[in-house]
Short mmCIF file of C-alpha atoms and ligand atoms in Angstrom, two decimals:
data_model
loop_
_atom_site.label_atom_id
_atom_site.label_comp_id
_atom_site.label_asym_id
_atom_site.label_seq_id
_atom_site.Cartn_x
_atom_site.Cartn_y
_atom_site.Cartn_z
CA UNK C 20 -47.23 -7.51 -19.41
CA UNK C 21 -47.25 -6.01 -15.81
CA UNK C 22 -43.30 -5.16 -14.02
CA UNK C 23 -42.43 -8.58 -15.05
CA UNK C 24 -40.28 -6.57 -17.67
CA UNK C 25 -38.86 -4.72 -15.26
CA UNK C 26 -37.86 -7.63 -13.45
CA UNK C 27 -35.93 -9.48 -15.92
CA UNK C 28 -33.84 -6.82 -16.57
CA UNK C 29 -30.74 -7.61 -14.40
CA UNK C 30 -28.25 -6.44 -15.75
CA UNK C 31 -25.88 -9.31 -15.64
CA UNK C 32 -22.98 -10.21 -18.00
CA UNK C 33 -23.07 -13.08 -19.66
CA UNK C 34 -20.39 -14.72 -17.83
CA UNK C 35 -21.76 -13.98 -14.54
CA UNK C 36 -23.81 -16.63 -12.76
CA UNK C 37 -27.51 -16.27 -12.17
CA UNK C 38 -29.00 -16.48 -8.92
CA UNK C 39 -30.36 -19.43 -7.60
CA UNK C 40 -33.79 -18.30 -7.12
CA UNK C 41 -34.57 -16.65 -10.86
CA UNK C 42 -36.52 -19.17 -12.67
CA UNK C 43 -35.34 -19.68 -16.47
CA UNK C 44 -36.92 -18.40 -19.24
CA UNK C 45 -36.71 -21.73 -20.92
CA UNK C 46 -35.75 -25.44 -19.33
CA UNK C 47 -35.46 -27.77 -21.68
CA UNK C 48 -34.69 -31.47 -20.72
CA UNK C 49 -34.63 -34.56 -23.32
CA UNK C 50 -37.00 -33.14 -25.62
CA UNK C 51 -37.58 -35.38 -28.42
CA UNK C 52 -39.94 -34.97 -31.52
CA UNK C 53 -40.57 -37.92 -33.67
CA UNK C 54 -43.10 -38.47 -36.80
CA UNK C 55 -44.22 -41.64 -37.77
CA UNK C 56 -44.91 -41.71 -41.51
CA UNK C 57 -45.34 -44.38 -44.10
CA UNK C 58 -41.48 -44.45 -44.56
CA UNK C 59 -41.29 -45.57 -40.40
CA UNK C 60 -40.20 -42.93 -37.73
CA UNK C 61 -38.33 -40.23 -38.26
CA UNK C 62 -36.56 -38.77 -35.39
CA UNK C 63 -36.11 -34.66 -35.39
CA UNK C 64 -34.98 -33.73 -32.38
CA UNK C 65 -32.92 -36.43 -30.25
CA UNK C 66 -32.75 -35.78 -26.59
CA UNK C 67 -32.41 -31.42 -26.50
CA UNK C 68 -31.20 -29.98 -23.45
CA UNK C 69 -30.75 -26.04 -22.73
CA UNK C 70 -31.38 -23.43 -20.12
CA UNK C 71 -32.18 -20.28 -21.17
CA UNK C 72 -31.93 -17.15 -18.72
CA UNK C 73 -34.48 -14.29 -18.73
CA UNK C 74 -33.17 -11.29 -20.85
CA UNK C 75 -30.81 -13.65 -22.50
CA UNK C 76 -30.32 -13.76 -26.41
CA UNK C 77 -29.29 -17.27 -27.69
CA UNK C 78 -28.32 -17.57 -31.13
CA UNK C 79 -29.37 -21.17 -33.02
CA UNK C 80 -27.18 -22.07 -35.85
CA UNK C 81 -26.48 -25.35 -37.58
CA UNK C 82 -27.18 -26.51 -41.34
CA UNK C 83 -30.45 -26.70 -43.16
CA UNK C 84 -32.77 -29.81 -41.68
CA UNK C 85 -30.80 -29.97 -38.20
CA UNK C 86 -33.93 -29.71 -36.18
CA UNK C 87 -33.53 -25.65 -35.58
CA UNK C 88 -37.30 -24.94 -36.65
CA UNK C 89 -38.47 -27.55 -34.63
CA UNK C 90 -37.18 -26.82 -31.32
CA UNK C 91 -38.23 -23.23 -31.94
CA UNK C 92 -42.18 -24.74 -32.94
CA UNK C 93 -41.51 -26.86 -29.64
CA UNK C 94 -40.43 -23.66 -27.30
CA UNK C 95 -43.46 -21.76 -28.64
CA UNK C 96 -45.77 -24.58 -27.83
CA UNK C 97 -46.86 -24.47 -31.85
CA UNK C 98 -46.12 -28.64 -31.83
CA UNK C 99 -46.08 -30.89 -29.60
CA UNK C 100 -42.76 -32.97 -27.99
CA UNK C 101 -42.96 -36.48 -28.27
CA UNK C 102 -40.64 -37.05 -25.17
CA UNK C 103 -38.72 -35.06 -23.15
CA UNK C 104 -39.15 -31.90 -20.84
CA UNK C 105 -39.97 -27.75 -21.77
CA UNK C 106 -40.26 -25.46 -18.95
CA UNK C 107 -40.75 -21.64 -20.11
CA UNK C 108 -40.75 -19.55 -16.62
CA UNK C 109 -41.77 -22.62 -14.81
CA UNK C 110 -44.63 -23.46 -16.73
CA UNK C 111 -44.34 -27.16 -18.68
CA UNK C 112 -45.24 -26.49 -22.26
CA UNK C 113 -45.54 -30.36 -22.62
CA UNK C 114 -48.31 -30.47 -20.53
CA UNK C 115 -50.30 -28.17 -21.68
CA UNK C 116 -53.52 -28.13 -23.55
CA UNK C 117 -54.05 -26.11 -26.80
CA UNK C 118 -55.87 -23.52 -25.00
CA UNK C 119 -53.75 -22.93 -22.17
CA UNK C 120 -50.66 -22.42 -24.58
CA UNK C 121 -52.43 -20.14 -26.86
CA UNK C 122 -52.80 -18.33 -23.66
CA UNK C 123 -49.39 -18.49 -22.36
CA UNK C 124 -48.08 -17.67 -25.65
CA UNK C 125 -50.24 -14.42 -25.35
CA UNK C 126 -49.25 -13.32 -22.23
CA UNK C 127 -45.80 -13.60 -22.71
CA UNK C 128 -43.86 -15.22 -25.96
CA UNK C 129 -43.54 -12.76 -29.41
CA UNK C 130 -43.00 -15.24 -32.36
CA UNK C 131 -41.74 -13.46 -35.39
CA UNK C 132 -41.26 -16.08 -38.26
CA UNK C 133 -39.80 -16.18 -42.07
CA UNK C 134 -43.67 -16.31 -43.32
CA UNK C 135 -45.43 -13.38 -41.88
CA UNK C 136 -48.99 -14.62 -41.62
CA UNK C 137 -50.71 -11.53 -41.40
CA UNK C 138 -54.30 -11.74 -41.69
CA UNK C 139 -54.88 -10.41 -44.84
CA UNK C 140 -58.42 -9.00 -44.13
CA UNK C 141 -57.14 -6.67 -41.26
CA UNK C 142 -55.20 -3.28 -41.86
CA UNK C 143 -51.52 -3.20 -40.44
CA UNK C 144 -52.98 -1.30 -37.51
CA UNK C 145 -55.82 -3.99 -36.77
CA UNK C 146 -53.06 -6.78 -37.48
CA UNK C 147 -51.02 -4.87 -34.31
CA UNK C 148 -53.95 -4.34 -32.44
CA UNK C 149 -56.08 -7.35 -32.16
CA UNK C 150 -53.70 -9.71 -29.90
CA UNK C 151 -53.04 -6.52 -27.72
CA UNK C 152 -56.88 -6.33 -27.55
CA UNK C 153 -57.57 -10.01 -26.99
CA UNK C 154 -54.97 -9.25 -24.30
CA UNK C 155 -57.16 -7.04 -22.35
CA UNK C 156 -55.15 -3.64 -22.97
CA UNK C 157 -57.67 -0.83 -22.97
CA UNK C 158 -55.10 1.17 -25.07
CA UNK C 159 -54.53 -1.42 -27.71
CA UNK C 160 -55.01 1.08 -30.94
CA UNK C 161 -52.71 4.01 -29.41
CA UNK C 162 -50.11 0.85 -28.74
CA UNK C 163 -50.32 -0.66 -31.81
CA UNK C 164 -49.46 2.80 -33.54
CA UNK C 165 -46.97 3.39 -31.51
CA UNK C 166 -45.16 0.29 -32.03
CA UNK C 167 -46.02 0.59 -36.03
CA UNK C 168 -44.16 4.09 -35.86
CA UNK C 169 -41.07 2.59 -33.93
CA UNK C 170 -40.78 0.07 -37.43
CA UNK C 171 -41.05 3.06 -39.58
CA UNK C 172 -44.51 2.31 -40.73
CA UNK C 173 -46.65 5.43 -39.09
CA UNK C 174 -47.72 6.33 -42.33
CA UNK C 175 -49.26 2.67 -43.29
CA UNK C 176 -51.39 2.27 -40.36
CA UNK C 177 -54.41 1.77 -42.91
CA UNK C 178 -52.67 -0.21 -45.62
CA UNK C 179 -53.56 -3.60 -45.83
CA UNK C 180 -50.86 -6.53 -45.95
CA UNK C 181 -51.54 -6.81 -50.05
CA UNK C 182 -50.65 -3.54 -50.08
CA UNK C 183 -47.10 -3.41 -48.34
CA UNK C 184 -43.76 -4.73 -49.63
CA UNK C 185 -42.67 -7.90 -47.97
CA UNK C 186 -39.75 -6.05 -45.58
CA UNK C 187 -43.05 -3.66 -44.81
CA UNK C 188 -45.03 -6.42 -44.24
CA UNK C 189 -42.54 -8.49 -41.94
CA UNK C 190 -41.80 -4.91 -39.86
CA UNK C 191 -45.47 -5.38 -39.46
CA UNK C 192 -45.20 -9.21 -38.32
CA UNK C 193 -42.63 -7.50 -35.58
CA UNK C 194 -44.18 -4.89 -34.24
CA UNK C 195 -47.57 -7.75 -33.83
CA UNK C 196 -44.75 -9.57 -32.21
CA UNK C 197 -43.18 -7.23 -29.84
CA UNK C 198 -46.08 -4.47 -29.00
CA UNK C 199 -47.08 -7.12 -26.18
CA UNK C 200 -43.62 -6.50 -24.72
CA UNK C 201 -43.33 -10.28 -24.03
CA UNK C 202 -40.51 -11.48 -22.18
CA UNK C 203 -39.79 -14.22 -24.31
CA UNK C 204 -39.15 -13.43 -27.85
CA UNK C 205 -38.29 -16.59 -30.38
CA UNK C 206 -37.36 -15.12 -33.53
CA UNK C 207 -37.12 -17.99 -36.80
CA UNK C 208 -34.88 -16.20 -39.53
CA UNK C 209 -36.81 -13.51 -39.58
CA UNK C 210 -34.70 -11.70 -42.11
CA UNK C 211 -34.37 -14.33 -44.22
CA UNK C 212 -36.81 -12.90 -47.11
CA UNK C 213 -35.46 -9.04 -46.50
CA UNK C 214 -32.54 -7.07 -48.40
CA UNK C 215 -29.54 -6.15 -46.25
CA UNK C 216 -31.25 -2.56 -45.22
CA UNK C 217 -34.66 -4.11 -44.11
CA UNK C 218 -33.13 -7.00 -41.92
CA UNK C 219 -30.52 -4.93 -40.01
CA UNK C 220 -33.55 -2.90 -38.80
CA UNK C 221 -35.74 -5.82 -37.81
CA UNK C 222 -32.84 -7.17 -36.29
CA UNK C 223 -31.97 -3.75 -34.22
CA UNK C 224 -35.64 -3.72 -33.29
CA UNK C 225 -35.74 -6.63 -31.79
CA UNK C 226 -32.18 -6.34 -29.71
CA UNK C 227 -33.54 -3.14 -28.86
CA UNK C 228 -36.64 -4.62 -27.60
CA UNK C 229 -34.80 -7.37 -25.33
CA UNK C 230 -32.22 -4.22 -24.45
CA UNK C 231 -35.11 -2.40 -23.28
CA UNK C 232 -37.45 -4.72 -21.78
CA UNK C 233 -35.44 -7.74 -20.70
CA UNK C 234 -36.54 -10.42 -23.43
CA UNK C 235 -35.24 -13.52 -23.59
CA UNK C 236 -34.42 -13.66 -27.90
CA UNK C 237 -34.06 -17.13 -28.95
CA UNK C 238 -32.93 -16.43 -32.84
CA UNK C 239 -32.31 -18.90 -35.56
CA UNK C 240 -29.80 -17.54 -37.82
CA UNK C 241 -27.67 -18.59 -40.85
CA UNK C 242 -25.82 -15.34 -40.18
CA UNK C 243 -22.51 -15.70 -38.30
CA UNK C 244 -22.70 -11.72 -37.27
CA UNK C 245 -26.05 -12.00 -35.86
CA UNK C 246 -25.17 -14.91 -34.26
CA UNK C 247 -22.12 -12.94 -32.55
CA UNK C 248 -24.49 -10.40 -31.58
CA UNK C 249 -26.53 -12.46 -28.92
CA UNK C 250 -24.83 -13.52 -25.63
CA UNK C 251 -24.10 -17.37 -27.06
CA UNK C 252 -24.48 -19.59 -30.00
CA UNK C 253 -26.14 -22.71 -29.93
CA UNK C 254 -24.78 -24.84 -32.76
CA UNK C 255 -27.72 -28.17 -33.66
CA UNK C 256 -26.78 -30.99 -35.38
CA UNK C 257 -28.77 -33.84 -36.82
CA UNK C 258 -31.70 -33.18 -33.96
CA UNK C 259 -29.37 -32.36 -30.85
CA UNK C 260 -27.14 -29.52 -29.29
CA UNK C 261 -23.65 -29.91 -29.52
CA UNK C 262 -21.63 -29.50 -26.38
CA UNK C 263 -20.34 -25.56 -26.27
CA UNK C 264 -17.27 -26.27 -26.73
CA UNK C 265 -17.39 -27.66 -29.96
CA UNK C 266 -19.78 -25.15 -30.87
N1 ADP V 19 -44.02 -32.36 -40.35
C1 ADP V 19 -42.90 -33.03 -40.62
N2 ADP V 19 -42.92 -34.35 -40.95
C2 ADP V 19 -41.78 -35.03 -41.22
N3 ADP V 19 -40.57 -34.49 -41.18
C3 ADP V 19 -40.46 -33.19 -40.86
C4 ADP V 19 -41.61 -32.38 -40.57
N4 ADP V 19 -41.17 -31.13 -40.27
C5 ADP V 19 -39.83 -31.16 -40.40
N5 ADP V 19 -39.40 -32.38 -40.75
C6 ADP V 19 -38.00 -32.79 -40.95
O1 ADP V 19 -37.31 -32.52 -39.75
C7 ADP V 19 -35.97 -32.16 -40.01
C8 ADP V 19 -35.64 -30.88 -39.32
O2 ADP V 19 -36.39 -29.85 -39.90
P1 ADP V 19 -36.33 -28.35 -39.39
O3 ADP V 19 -36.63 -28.31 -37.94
O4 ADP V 19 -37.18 -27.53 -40.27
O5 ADP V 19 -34.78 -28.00 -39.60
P2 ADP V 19 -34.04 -26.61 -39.81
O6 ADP V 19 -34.94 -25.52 -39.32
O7 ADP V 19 -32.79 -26.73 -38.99
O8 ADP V 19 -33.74 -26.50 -41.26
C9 ADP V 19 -35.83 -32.10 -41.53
O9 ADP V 19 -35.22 -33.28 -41.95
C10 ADP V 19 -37.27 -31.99 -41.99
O10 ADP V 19 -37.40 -32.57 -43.27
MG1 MG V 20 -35.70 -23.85 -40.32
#
């Protein structure tokens, strides 16, 4: 996580065009996910297509089983398309072997789901740490600390995930997610499990953190205020985007 930060931050309004040169944080062209089970093929996702600019925050709302989780799996290169196109900053996701996403995800996505996986055998600093450290950051234990003290959680560096509450343990899952400073954040619900007081402050953490550092935030939401909060809604329905004006 070099300048690149510094880069993205441009300061645009949302109604303002980007330039032609800045590459998107996310092209997304005819993406289609189909499984094949017993019952025959089920299509998810139909033909998706989106841009998403660097720094932006896109809200993702539509009903339960529209294909939201799936396009979110697909932009974090956690499944793979069965058709169809996914540039994130130029680089095609679809093309990509396991590998070489793990290692894009690294260097620049935070993932923060409704599930927190947390290894359970690691403290909440060590949970913080390691991907900082498997990053190469010489500094990765004074980081993680840092960015366990900006979730409220300085005095839990040692606890282990058994030992936390589950808004504790999910303001661990963010600060994992955001201590890279990635410039691509996709955030799945993330409050969903959390009482009104924890999930407005995961929720100002991470605006704060695409505020601060430019991240693109990509956030499925059943909340209509959070929603409202990002630059645009994205409304899915039955495995496609509907057309923004009938969003
Ligand atoms: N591994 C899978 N195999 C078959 N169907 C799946 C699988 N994962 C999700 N689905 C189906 O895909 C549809 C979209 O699911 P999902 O992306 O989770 O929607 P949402 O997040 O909007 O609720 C649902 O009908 C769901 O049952
Ligand atoms: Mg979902």
């Amino acid at each position: 996580m070099d300048g690149s930060s510094q880069t993205t931050r441009t300061g645009r309004t949302k109604d303002e065009a980007a330039p032609a040169a800045e590459i998107p944080a996310f092209e997304i062209t005819d993406l289609r996910l189909t499984f094949s089970g017993r019952a025959g093929a089920v299509e998810i996702l139909k033909g998706v297509d989106a841009t998403i600019r660097p720094g932006e925050a896109v809200g993702i709302v539509g009903a339960s089983g529209s294909g939201k989780s799936s396009l979110l799996m697909l932009m974090g290169g956690l499944e793979q398309a069965t058709g169809g196109e996914i540039r994130a900053f130029g680089e095609d996701l679809t093309r990509r072997s396991e590998d070489e996403l793990a290692r894009f995800r690294r260097k620049n996505m935070g993932i923060v789901f409704q599930s927190f996986h947390l290894i359970p055998t690691m403290t909440a600093l060590e949970n913080v740490a390691t991907p900082l450290e498997i990053a190469g950051a010489e500094d990765a234990f004074e980081r993680a600390a840092a960015a366990l003290e900006a979730v409220g959680l300085g005095a839990r560096l040692d606890h282990y995930p058994a030992q936390l509450s589950g808004g504790e343990q999910q303001r661990v899952a963010l600060a994992r997610a955001t201590a890279p400073r990635p410039r691509i954040l996709l955030a799945d619900e993330p409050t969903g499990n959390l009482d009104g007081a924890n999930g407005a402050a995961i929720m100002d953490l991470l605006f704060g953190l695409r505020r601060d550092h430019g991240a693109a935030l990509v956030l499925v939401t059943h909340d209509p205020s959070l929603a409202a909060r990002c630059d645009r809604a994205l409304r899915m329905r039955d495995g496609l985007l509907l057309p923004p004006e009938e969003v």
